[in-house]
Short mmCIF file of C-alpha atoms in Angstrom, two decimals:
data_model
loop_
_atom_site.label_atom_id
_atom_site.label_comp_id
_atom_site.label_asym_id
_atom_site.label_seq_id
_atom_site.Cartn_x
_atom_site.Cartn_y
_atom_site.Cartn_z
CA MET J 1 -9.12 31.63 13.87
CA ASP J 2 -8.95 27.83 14.24
CA GLU J 3 -12.67 27.61 13.53
CA GLN J 4 -12.28 29.67 10.34
CA CYS J 5 -9.47 27.31 9.24
CA ARG J 6 -11.81 24.34 9.67
CA PHE J 7 -14.43 26.14 7.60
CA ASP J 8 -11.95 26.81 4.79
CA PHE J 9 -9.93 23.57 4.70
CA GLY J 10 -11.70 20.86 6.68
CA VAL J 11 -11.41 18.81 9.86
CA GLY J 12 -8.23 19.18 11.89
CA TYR J 13 -6.92 22.43 10.36
CA LYS J 14 -5.71 25.17 12.71
CA ILE J 15 -4.05 28.56 12.47
CA CYS J 16 -0.53 28.22 11.02
CA THR J 17 2.31 28.97 13.45
CA SER J 18 5.27 28.35 11.12
CA VAL J 19 4.87 31.25 8.64
CA SER J 20 6.56 34.37 10.01
CA ARG J 21 4.32 36.71 7.99
CA ALA J 22 1.23 35.07 9.50
CA LEU J 23 2.61 35.69 12.98
CA ARG J 24 3.62 39.32 12.31
CA LEU J 25 0.49 40.31 10.36
CA PRO J 26 -2.24 37.91 11.52
CA CYS J 27 -5.07 40.02 10.06
CA LYS J 28 -3.69 40.36 6.50
CA GLN J 29 -4.22 36.75 5.40
CA LEU J 30 -5.60 33.66 7.12
CA TRP J 31 -2.92 30.93 7.03
CA CYS J 32 -3.84 27.38 8.13
CA SER J 33 -2.07 24.03 8.52
CA HIS J 34 -2.89 20.46 9.55
CA PRO J 35 -1.20 18.88 12.62
CA ASP J 36 0.00 15.96 10.45
CA ASN J 37 2.10 18.42 8.41
CA PRO J 38 2.37 21.65 10.47
CA TYR J 39 5.04 23.21 8.21
CA PHE J 40 2.81 23.07 5.13
CA CYS J 41 0.55 26.14 5.39
CA LYS J 42 -2.38 27.07 3.16
CA THR J 43 -4.28 30.29 2.52
CA LYS J 44 -7.24 31.33 0.40
CA LYS J 45 -5.66 34.82 0.30
CA GLY J 46 -8.46 36.34 2.34
CA PRO J 47 -8.12 37.98 5.77
CA PRO J 48 -9.68 36.64 8.97
CA LEU J 49 -13.16 37.93 9.68
CA ASP J 50 -13.44 41.33 11.33
CA GLY J 51 -13.77 40.85 15.07
CA THR J 52 -11.43 37.84 15.16
CA GLU J 53 -9.15 38.05 18.19
CA CYS J 54 -5.58 38.57 16.97
CA ALA J 55 -3.84 39.38 20.28
CA PRO J 56 -4.87 39.89 23.92
CA GLY J 57 -7.30 42.84 23.91
CA LYS J 58 -7.13 43.20 20.11
CA TRP J 59 -9.17 42.08 17.13
CA CYS J 60 -8.94 42.15 13.37
CA TYR J 61 -10.60 45.07 11.64
CA LYS J 62 -10.26 45.70 7.88
CA GLY J 63 -6.97 43.78 7.70
CA HIS J 64 -5.38 45.34 10.78
CA CYS J 65 -4.92 44.09 14.33
CA MET J 66 -6.48 46.88 16.40
CA TRP J 67 -7.34 47.53 20.05
CA LYS J 68 -10.93 46.67 20.82
CA ASN J 69 -13.20 49.74 20.81
CA PRO J 70 -16.39 49.38 22.90
CA ASN J 71 -18.01 52.20 20.89
CA GLN J 72 -18.00 50.14 17.68
CA VAL J 73 -21.35 48.45 17.01
CA LYS J 74 -21.22 44.66 16.84
CA GLN J 75 -22.60 43.10 13.67
CA ASP J 76 -23.46 39.37 13.72
CA GLY J 77 -22.91 37.48 10.48
CA ALA J 78 -25.58 35.86 8.29
CA TRP J 79 -25.21 33.33 5.50
CA GLY J 80 -25.40 34.22 1.84
CA SER J 81 -27.01 31.95 -0.75
CA TRP J 82 -25.64 28.52 -1.68
CA SER J 83 -23.48 28.08 -4.75
CA LYS J 84 -24.18 25.40 -7.36
CA TYR J 85 -22.78 21.94 -6.71
CA GLY J 86 -19.27 21.44 -8.06
CA SER J 87 -17.86 18.53 -10.03
CA CYS J 88 -17.90 14.96 -8.67
CA SER J 89 -14.67 13.60 -7.15
CA ARG J 90 -15.06 10.34 -9.10
CA SER J 91 -16.45 9.45 -12.51
CA CYS J 92 -17.93 6.17 -11.19
CA GLY J 93 -18.01 4.02 -8.07
CA THR J 94 -19.43 6.75 -5.74
CA GLY J 95 -17.87 10.19 -5.46
CA VAL J 96 -18.62 13.37 -3.54
CA ARG J 97 -19.51 16.88 -4.69
CA TYR J 98 -19.87 20.11 -2.73
CA ARG J 99 -21.64 23.40 -2.68
CA THR J 100 -20.58 26.31 -0.49
CA ARG J 101 -21.89 29.53 1.00
CA GLN J 102 -20.22 32.57 2.51
CA CYS J 103 -20.88 34.37 5.76
CA ASN J 104 -21.32 37.73 4.03
CA ASN J 105 -24.99 38.68 4.26
CA PRO J 106 -23.77 40.62 6.21
CA ALA J 107 -20.28 39.56 7.32
CA PRO J 108 -19.67 39.66 11.09
CA SER J 109 -17.82 42.77 12.25
CA ASN J 110 -16.68 44.53 15.40
CA GLY J 111 -16.71 41.33 17.43
CA GLY J 112 -20.07 40.13 16.12
CA GLN J 113 -20.95 36.43 16.07
CA ASP J 114 -19.83 34.29 13.17
CA CYS J 115 -22.51 32.45 11.17
CA PRO J 116 -23.71 29.25 12.87
CA GLY J 117 -23.17 25.90 11.14
CA VAL J 118 -20.82 25.00 8.30
CA ASN J 119 -20.09 26.76 5.04
CA TYR J 120 -20.40 23.66 2.84
CA GLU J 121 -22.77 20.81 2.03
CA TYR J 122 -22.02 17.63 0.13
CA GLN J 123 -23.86 14.82 -1.59
CA LEU J 124 -22.92 11.53 -3.21
CA CYS J 125 -22.64 11.40 -6.98
CA ASN J 126 -21.83 8.93 -9.78
CA THR J 127 -22.83 6.03 -7.51
CA ASP J 128 -22.99 3.43 -10.32
CA ASP J 129 -20.27 0.76 -10.29
CA CYS J 130 -17.38 1.34 -12.65
CA PRO J 131 -17.68 -0.53 -15.97
CA LYS J 132 -15.42 -3.40 -16.97
CA HIS J 133 -13.05 -4.49 -14.20
CA PHE J 134 -13.31 -3.45 -10.57
CA GLU J 135 -11.18 -0.46 -9.56
CA ASP J 136 -9.96 -0.06 -5.97
CA PHE J 137 -9.81 3.73 -5.42
CA ARG J 138 -7.49 3.47 -2.38
CA ALA J 139 -5.17 1.13 -4.28
CA GLN J 140 -5.00 3.63 -7.16
CA GLN J 141 -3.97 6.42 -4.78
CA CYS J 142 -1.19 4.26 -3.31
CA GLN J 143 0.01 3.18 -6.75
CA LEU J 144 0.45 6.82 -7.78
CA ARG J 145 3.16 7.13 -5.10
CA ASN J 146 5.36 4.42 -6.67
CA SER J 147 7.39 6.84 -8.76
CA HIS J 148 8.14 9.58 -6.24
CA PHE J 149 7.45 8.65 -2.61
CA GLU J 150 10.64 7.35 -0.99
CA PHE J 151 10.63 5.45 2.27
CA GLN J 152 13.87 4.66 4.11
CA SER J 153 15.83 6.04 1.14
CA ALA J 154 14.24 3.68 -1.37
CA LYS J 155 11.31 3.57 -3.75
CA HIS J 156 8.63 0.93 -3.35
CA HIS J 157 5.58 -0.56 -5.00
CA TRP J 158 2.83 0.72 -2.73
CA LEU J 159 -0.25 -1.39 -1.95
CA PRO J 160 -3.42 -0.29 -0.13
CA TYR J 161 -3.45 -0.59 3.65
CA GLU J 162 -6.34 -0.22 6.09
CA HIS J 163 -5.20 1.29 9.37
CA PRO J 164 -6.47 -0.62 12.45
CA ASP J 165 -7.29 2.70 14.14
CA THR J 166 -10.75 3.68 12.86
CA ASN J 167 -9.87 7.37 13.31
CA LYS J 168 -7.08 7.04 10.73
CA ARG J 169 -8.85 5.12 7.98
CA CYS J 170 -9.48 8.29 5.99
CA HIS J 171 -5.74 9.07 6.03
CA LEU J 172 -3.73 7.54 3.21
CA TYR J 173 -1.53 4.70 4.50
CA CYS J 174 0.15 2.32 2.06
CA GLN J 175 2.13 -0.90 2.45
CA SER J 176 5.35 -1.75 0.64
CA LYS J 177 5.11 -4.83 -1.57
CA GLU J 178 8.85 -5.37 -1.15
CA THR J 179 9.26 -5.05 2.63
CA GLY J 180 5.76 -5.07 4.14
CA ASP J 181 6.47 -1.72 5.85
CA VAL J 182 3.55 0.66 6.29
CA ALA J 183 4.04 4.36 5.50
CA TYR J 184 1.82 7.40 5.97
CA MET J 185 1.59 9.38 2.74
CA LYS J 186 0.97 12.63 4.70
CA GLN J 187 -2.41 13.32 3.18
CA LEU J 188 -6.06 12.40 3.45
CA VAL J 189 -7.58 9.92 1.02
CA HIS J 190 -9.62 11.45 -1.78
CA ASP J 191 -13.29 12.07 -1.12
CA GLY J 192 -15.33 9.01 -2.04
CA THR J 193 -12.72 6.47 -0.90
CA ARG J 194 -14.27 3.61 1.06
CA CYS J 195 -13.55 3.95 4.78
CA SER J 196 -13.04 0.21 5.23
CA TYR J 197 -12.85 -2.94 3.16
CA LYS J 198 -15.38 -4.39 5.59
CA ASP J 199 -17.97 -1.81 4.52
CA ALA J 200 -18.76 -1.51 0.81
CA TYR J 201 -20.68 1.77 1.06
CA SER J 202 -19.45 4.18 3.79
CA VAL J 203 -17.01 6.74 2.34
CA CYS J 204 -14.47 9.32 3.44
CA VAL J 205 -15.41 12.99 3.16
CA ARG J 206 -12.87 15.64 4.18
CA GLY J 207 -10.97 13.16 6.32
CA GLU J 208 -13.97 11.76 8.19
CA CYS J 209 -15.91 8.55 7.60
CA VAL J 210 -19.53 9.14 6.57
CA LYS J 211 -21.99 6.31 7.17
CA VAL J 212 -23.74 5.23 3.97
CA GLY J 213 -26.26 2.39 3.70
CA CYS J 214 -26.48 -0.17 0.91
CA ASP J 215 -29.28 1.98 -0.54
CA ARG J 216 -26.52 4.59 -1.09
CA GLU J 217 -28.22 7.06 1.22
CA ILE J 218 -26.11 9.06 3.70
CA GLY J 219 -26.94 8.10 7.29
CA SER J 220 -28.91 5.01 6.25
CA ASN J 221 -28.57 1.85 8.35
CA LYS J 222 -29.75 -0.46 5.58
CA VAL J 223 -27.36 -3.41 5.09
CA GLU J 224 -26.88 -6.28 2.69
CA ASP J 225 -27.73 -9.87 3.55
CA LYS J 226 -25.21 -12.70 3.24
CA CYS J 227 -25.27 -12.72 -0.57
CA GLY J 228 -25.43 -8.99 -1.24
CA VAL J 229 -29.17 -8.24 -1.46
CA CYS J 230 -29.76 -4.78 0.04
CA GLY J 231 -32.22 -5.22 2.90
CA GLY J 232 -32.55 -8.92 2.00
CA ASP J 233 -33.45 -11.82 4.29
CA ASN J 234 -30.96 -14.43 2.94
CA SER J 235 -33.79 -16.27 1.16
CA HIS J 236 -31.97 -16.00 -2.18
CA CYS J 237 -28.56 -17.01 -0.78
CA ARG J 238 -26.98 -20.35 -1.63
CA THR J 239 -23.98 -22.03 -0.04
CA VAL J 240 -21.63 -23.83 -2.40
CA LYS J 241 -19.25 -26.42 -0.94
CA GLY J 242 -17.04 -28.95 -2.58
CA THR J 243 -13.65 -30.59 -2.80
CA PHE J 244 -11.09 -30.38 -5.55
CA THR J 245 -8.56 -33.20 -5.77
CA ARG J 246 -5.34 -33.25 -7.73
CA THR J 247 -4.33 -36.89 -8.11
CA PRO J 248 -1.08 -37.93 -9.85
CA LYS J 249 -1.70 -40.95 -12.09
CA LYS J 250 1.78 -41.64 -13.38
CA PRO J 251 4.97 -39.67 -13.90
CA GLY J 252 4.36 -36.79 -16.28
CA ASP J 253 0.61 -37.37 -16.37
CA VAL J 254 -1.24 -35.47 -13.68
CA VAL J 255 -5.02 -35.45 -13.76
CA ALA J 256 -7.04 -33.09 -11.61
CA GLU J 257 -10.66 -33.70 -10.86
CA LYS J 258 -13.50 -32.19 -8.90
CA GLN J 259 -15.38 -34.30 -6.44
CA TRP J 260 -18.79 -33.05 -5.35
CA ASN J 261 -19.49 -33.67 -1.67
CA GLU J 262 -23.18 -34.30 -1.93
CA ARG J 263 -23.37 -36.82 -4.75
CA GLU J 264 -19.89 -38.32 -4.73
CA GLU J 265 -19.80 -37.85 -8.48
CA HIS J 266 -16.92 -36.60 -10.61
CA SER J 267 -17.04 -33.83 -13.14
CA ARG J 268 -14.34 -32.83 -15.52
CA LEU J 269 -11.69 -30.29 -14.60
CA THR J 270 -12.59 -26.71 -15.44
CA ASP J 271 -9.19 -26.05 -16.93
CA LEU J 272 -5.59 -27.24 -17.04
CA PHE J 273 -2.63 -24.89 -17.09
CA HIS J 274 1.06 -25.28 -17.72
CA PHE J 275 3.45 -23.71 -15.21
CA GLU J 276 7.24 -23.92 -15.37
CA GLY J 277 7.14 -27.34 -17.00
CA LYS J 278 4.60 -28.77 -14.54
CA THR J 279 0.91 -29.39 -15.05
CA ARG J 280 -1.38 -27.96 -12.42
CA GLY J 281 -5.09 -28.29 -11.71
CA ALA J 282 -7.38 -25.33 -11.50
CA PHE J 283 -10.97 -24.34 -10.94
CA SER J 284 -12.73 -20.99 -10.77
CA LEU J 285 -14.74 -19.09 -8.16
CA PRO J 286 -17.45 -16.84 -9.63
CA LYS J 287 -17.90 -13.10 -9.41
CA GLY J 288 -20.10 -12.20 -6.43
CA ALA J 289 -18.88 -15.04 -4.18
CA ARG J 290 -18.75 -14.06 -0.49
CA ASN J 291 -17.31 -15.56 2.68
CA VAL J 292 -14.93 -17.63 0.57
CA PHE J 293 -13.06 -20.33 2.46
CA LEU J 294 -10.35 -22.61 0.99
CA ASN J 295 -8.61 -25.25 3.06
CA GLU J 296 -6.25 -28.13 2.31
CA THR J 297 -7.53 -31.21 4.09
CA GLU J 298 -4.04 -32.67 4.51
CA ASP J 299 -0.46 -31.50 4.33
CA SER J 300 1.04 -31.54 0.87
CA ARG J 301 4.00 -30.29 -1.09
CA ASN J 302 1.79 -28.24 -3.38
CA VAL J 303 1.27 -24.47 -3.30
CA LEU J 304 -2.08 -22.70 -3.50
CA ALA J 305 -2.22 -19.73 -5.89
CA ILE J 306 -5.02 -17.33 -6.85
CA LYS J 307 -5.30 -15.38 -10.10
CA ASN J 308 -7.78 -12.76 -11.30
CA GLN J 309 -9.46 -14.50 -14.23
CA ALA J 310 -10.39 -11.21 -15.91
CA THR J 311 -6.97 -9.55 -15.86
CA GLY J 312 -4.48 -12.40 -15.34
CA HIS J 313 -3.07 -10.61 -12.28
CA TYR J 314 -1.89 -12.94 -9.48
CA ILE J 315 -3.54 -12.23 -6.15
CA LEU J 316 -1.58 -14.87 -4.23
CA ASN J 317 1.68 -16.74 -4.77
CA GLY J 318 2.54 -15.54 -8.26
CA LYS J 319 5.83 -16.41 -9.90
CA GLY J 320 8.78 -15.28 -7.79
CA GLU J 321 6.75 -14.52 -4.66
CA GLU J 322 7.81 -15.90 -1.30
CA VAL J 323 5.23 -18.37 0.02
CA GLN J 324 4.39 -17.33 3.58
CA SER J 325 1.42 -16.61 5.84
CA ARG J 326 0.13 -13.08 5.41
CA SER J 327 -2.90 -10.82 5.32
CA PHE J 328 -3.26 -8.49 2.35
CA ILE J 329 -5.70 -6.43 0.28
CA ASP J 330 -6.43 -7.17 -3.35
CA LEU J 331 -9.43 -7.01 -5.68
CA GLY J 332 -11.06 -4.63 -3.21
CA ALA J 333 -11.17 -7.20 -0.37
CA GLU J 334 -9.09 -8.35 2.60
CA TRP J 335 -7.50 -11.81 2.29
CA HIS J 336 -6.03 -13.96 5.07
CA TYR J 337 -3.58 -16.68 4.00
CA ILE J 338 -2.31 -19.04 6.71
CA ILE J 339 0.16 -21.94 6.53
CA GLU J 340 0.22 -24.23 9.59
CA ASP J 341 2.06 -27.57 9.50
CA ASP J 342 2.23 -27.35 5.68
CA VAL J 343 -1.56 -27.03 5.46
CA GLU J 344 -2.78 -23.91 3.61
CA THR J 345 -5.94 -21.95 4.44
CA LEU J 346 -7.31 -18.90 2.61
CA HIS J 347 -10.31 -16.78 3.58
CA THR J 348 -11.94 -13.58 2.38
CA ASP J 349 -15.28 -12.02 3.21
CA GLY J 350 -15.38 -10.72 -0.36
CA PRO J 351 -17.37 -10.10 -2.38
CA LEU J 352 -15.30 -11.12 -5.38
CA HIS J 353 -15.58 -8.26 -7.87
CA ASP J 354 -14.12 -10.43 -10.63
CA PRO J 355 -14.01 -14.23 -10.99
CA VAL J 356 -10.78 -15.80 -9.75
CA VAL J 357 -8.92 -18.97 -10.68
CA VAL J 358 -7.73 -21.25 -7.88
CA LEU J 359 -4.52 -23.07 -8.85
CA ILE J 360 -2.72 -25.98 -7.22
CA ILE J 361 0.94 -25.72 -8.17
CA PRO J 362 2.81 -29.01 -7.59
CA LYS J 363 6.37 -29.07 -6.36
CA ASP J 364 6.60 -32.60 -7.76
CA ASN J 365 4.30 -34.98 -9.63
CA GLU J 366 3.98 -37.51 -6.83
CA THR J 367 1.91 -35.51 -4.37
CA ARG J 368 -1.84 -35.86 -4.00
CA SER J 369 -3.65 -32.73 -2.82
CA THR J 370 -7.25 -32.22 -1.75
CA LEU J 371 -8.70 -28.74 -1.37
CA MET J 372 -12.02 -28.05 0.33
CA TYR J 373 -13.82 -24.90 -0.77
CA LYS J 374 -16.93 -23.07 0.38
CA TYR J 375 -18.62 -19.80 -0.51
CA ILE J 376 -21.99 -18.03 -0.39
CA ILE J 377 -23.54 -16.56 -3.52
CA HIS J 378 -26.88 -15.26 -4.82
CA GLU J 379 -28.93 -17.99 -6.47
CA ASP J 380 -28.91 -16.12 -9.80
CA SER J 381 -25.09 -16.25 -9.87
CA VAL J 382 -24.61 -19.95 -9.07
CA PRO J 383 -22.44 -21.43 -11.86
CA VAL J 384 -24.39 -23.40 -14.46
CA ASN J 385 -24.40 -27.21 -13.98
CA ASN J 386 -23.06 -26.86 -10.46
CA ASN J 387 -24.26 -29.84 -8.47
CA ASN J 388 -22.65 -28.99 -5.15
CA VAL J 389 -25.11 -26.36 -3.93
CA ILE J 390 -26.29 -27.49 -0.50
CA GLN J 391 -28.54 -26.22 2.24
CA GLU J 392 -26.68 -24.57 5.08
CA ASP J 393 -28.55 -26.57 7.73
CA THR J 394 -27.56 -30.04 6.49
CA TYR J 395 -24.52 -30.04 8.81
CA GLU J 396 -24.34 -29.53 12.55
CA TRP J 397 -21.89 -29.31 15.44
CA ALA J 398 -21.77 -32.40 17.66
CA LEU J 399 -19.83 -33.47 20.76
CA LYS J 400 -16.68 -35.20 19.57
CA SER J 401 -14.66 -35.84 22.73
CA TRP J 402 -13.33 -34.33 25.95
CA SER J 403 -9.94 -32.70 26.20
CA PRO J 404 -7.24 -34.32 28.39
CA CYS J 405 -7.48 -33.45 32.07
CA SER J 406 -5.35 -30.47 33.05
CA LYS J 407 -4.01 -32.31 36.14
CA PRO J 408 -3.20 -35.97 36.81
CA CYS J 409 -4.65 -35.74 40.34
CA ALA J 410 -6.08 -33.37 43.01
CA GLY J 411 -8.72 -32.05 40.67
CA GLY J 412 -8.23 -30.71 37.18
CA PHE J 413 -10.47 -29.54 34.35
CA GLN J 414 -11.34 -30.80 30.91
CA TYR J 415 -13.41 -29.25 28.13
CA THR J 416 -15.72 -30.46 25.41
CA LYS J 417 -14.44 -30.74 21.84
CA TYR J 418 -16.95 -30.33 19.03
CA GLY J 419 -16.78 -31.68 15.51
CA CYS J 420 -18.85 -31.15 12.39
CA ARG J 421 -21.12 -33.88 11.03
CA LYS J 422 -23.92 -34.31 8.54
CA LYS J 423 -27.32 -34.42 10.23
CA GLY J 424 -28.45 -37.98 10.83
CA ASP J 425 -24.91 -39.31 10.46
CA THR J 426 -22.27 -40.05 13.10
CA LYS J 427 -19.30 -39.62 10.77
CA MET J 428 -17.38 -36.39 11.32
CA VAL J 429 -16.44 -34.18 8.35
CA HIS J 430 -14.19 -31.15 8.00
CA ARG J 431 -15.18 -28.25 10.28
CA GLY J 432 -15.51 -25.94 7.28
CA TYR J 433 -18.87 -27.51 6.43
CA CYS J 434 -20.45 -26.15 9.61
CA ASP J 435 -21.31 -22.55 10.41
CA ALA J 436 -18.55 -21.30 12.73
CA SER J 437 -20.89 -18.76 14.31
CA LYS J 438 -23.15 -21.57 15.55
CA LYS J 439 -20.40 -23.63 17.21
CA PRO J 440 -21.33 -24.27 20.88
CA LYS J 441 -19.17 -22.85 23.62
CA PRO J 442 -16.97 -25.42 25.41
CA ILE J 443 -18.37 -27.00 28.58
CA ARG J 444 -16.00 -27.48 31.52
CA ARG J 445 -16.05 -30.31 34.06
CA MET J 446 -13.75 -31.46 36.85
CA CYS J 447 -11.65 -34.59 36.50
CA ASN J 448 -9.04 -36.69 38.36
CA LEU J 449 -10.43 -35.78 41.76
CA GLN J 450 -8.34 -38.38 43.63
CA ASP J 451 -5.61 -37.20 45.97
CA CYS J 452 -2.07 -37.21 44.72
CA THR J 453 -0.03 -39.98 46.36
CA GLN J 454 3.18 -38.93 48.06
CA PRO J 455 6.34 -40.33 46.40
#
């Protein structure tokens, strides 16, 4: 009966054991439940197939649990014809639709074999991106729980959450905006929900992750290159790096300026905003930017904030939010915000589905702040008049120094420290300019080999 439950309702379903009628009359109707919610039982109001074992030495026959009769002729089942495909689970952004068939041509009887295989097929549908602003399907499902799902006797604003266990990523988990607690919503995500924010194409179908390539073909291993070209070779990718400096000139007059790394030239500020009586500098990151990295080059008393340029929604450090290190999901991507020794760092693999505004919010008008930024983007999407597009191989890792010896005597170890520099130059620059994946592994050597003198 467990196998028939999986046919009818999907992966994980088993015969229900909490409905008394199902236990007393197992051959009248097939009742099924999922282990995540064993007291919630479902039925399609049909009986189990004839020949299904209903008790030791008994099987179902025409709705009754009867003793097995060796004189009855076994009839193996055969599939009927496929139905038409049903409606798509999503109107855009990749959904799933099904067609089904029944094991009734003929149906198995008198202990005959059930039909081999599954009783449904599916295909992707409405694979075009949604128009206008990006819509996070998992986030929408969590948001729908705001009004009625209580956790610890309180209502919450629920945000999307990706479970670290890959086997649970097609189950709907959400994170409270107020407390950071994670709650299981006791259901699977809707078909067509992305399995992971690290994979833009693979989707959940009936509680299981289905591999989809960037060509939107099920089972395909085709992947995007660094700037989003399906099956590309990175030849159209460009790395954009630069620094943005907010420099106070005099009380009440704060001027923010961009400084391009490569040419040491200044260009005017993209925009100026007013925030709670204080002027703040801002610049934008374009739609399609990937592997975005923002880093303050020195400690400051400013706060980094990020806003969706298209909607005005704050992604990070909006008004009233507590400023603290955290990882979160917004705009369909994972973000990692870290504060160490008053220095802020923000990273996302992206891609950015909408342009965002990067804001430097001053706590006073006396503090200078310099922000280094870096991202990868397709050459066709590089902002117009942007002079800070550089070649990735213009910087390299170089030996900077050796670490202190681990022991003052009797033999210790020290390790190489590497810094980032421009090729052909000995001056070190911030490590963000170099490719982290190409950083050499530390080399170890022995040091302070002399014997320790007795006191």
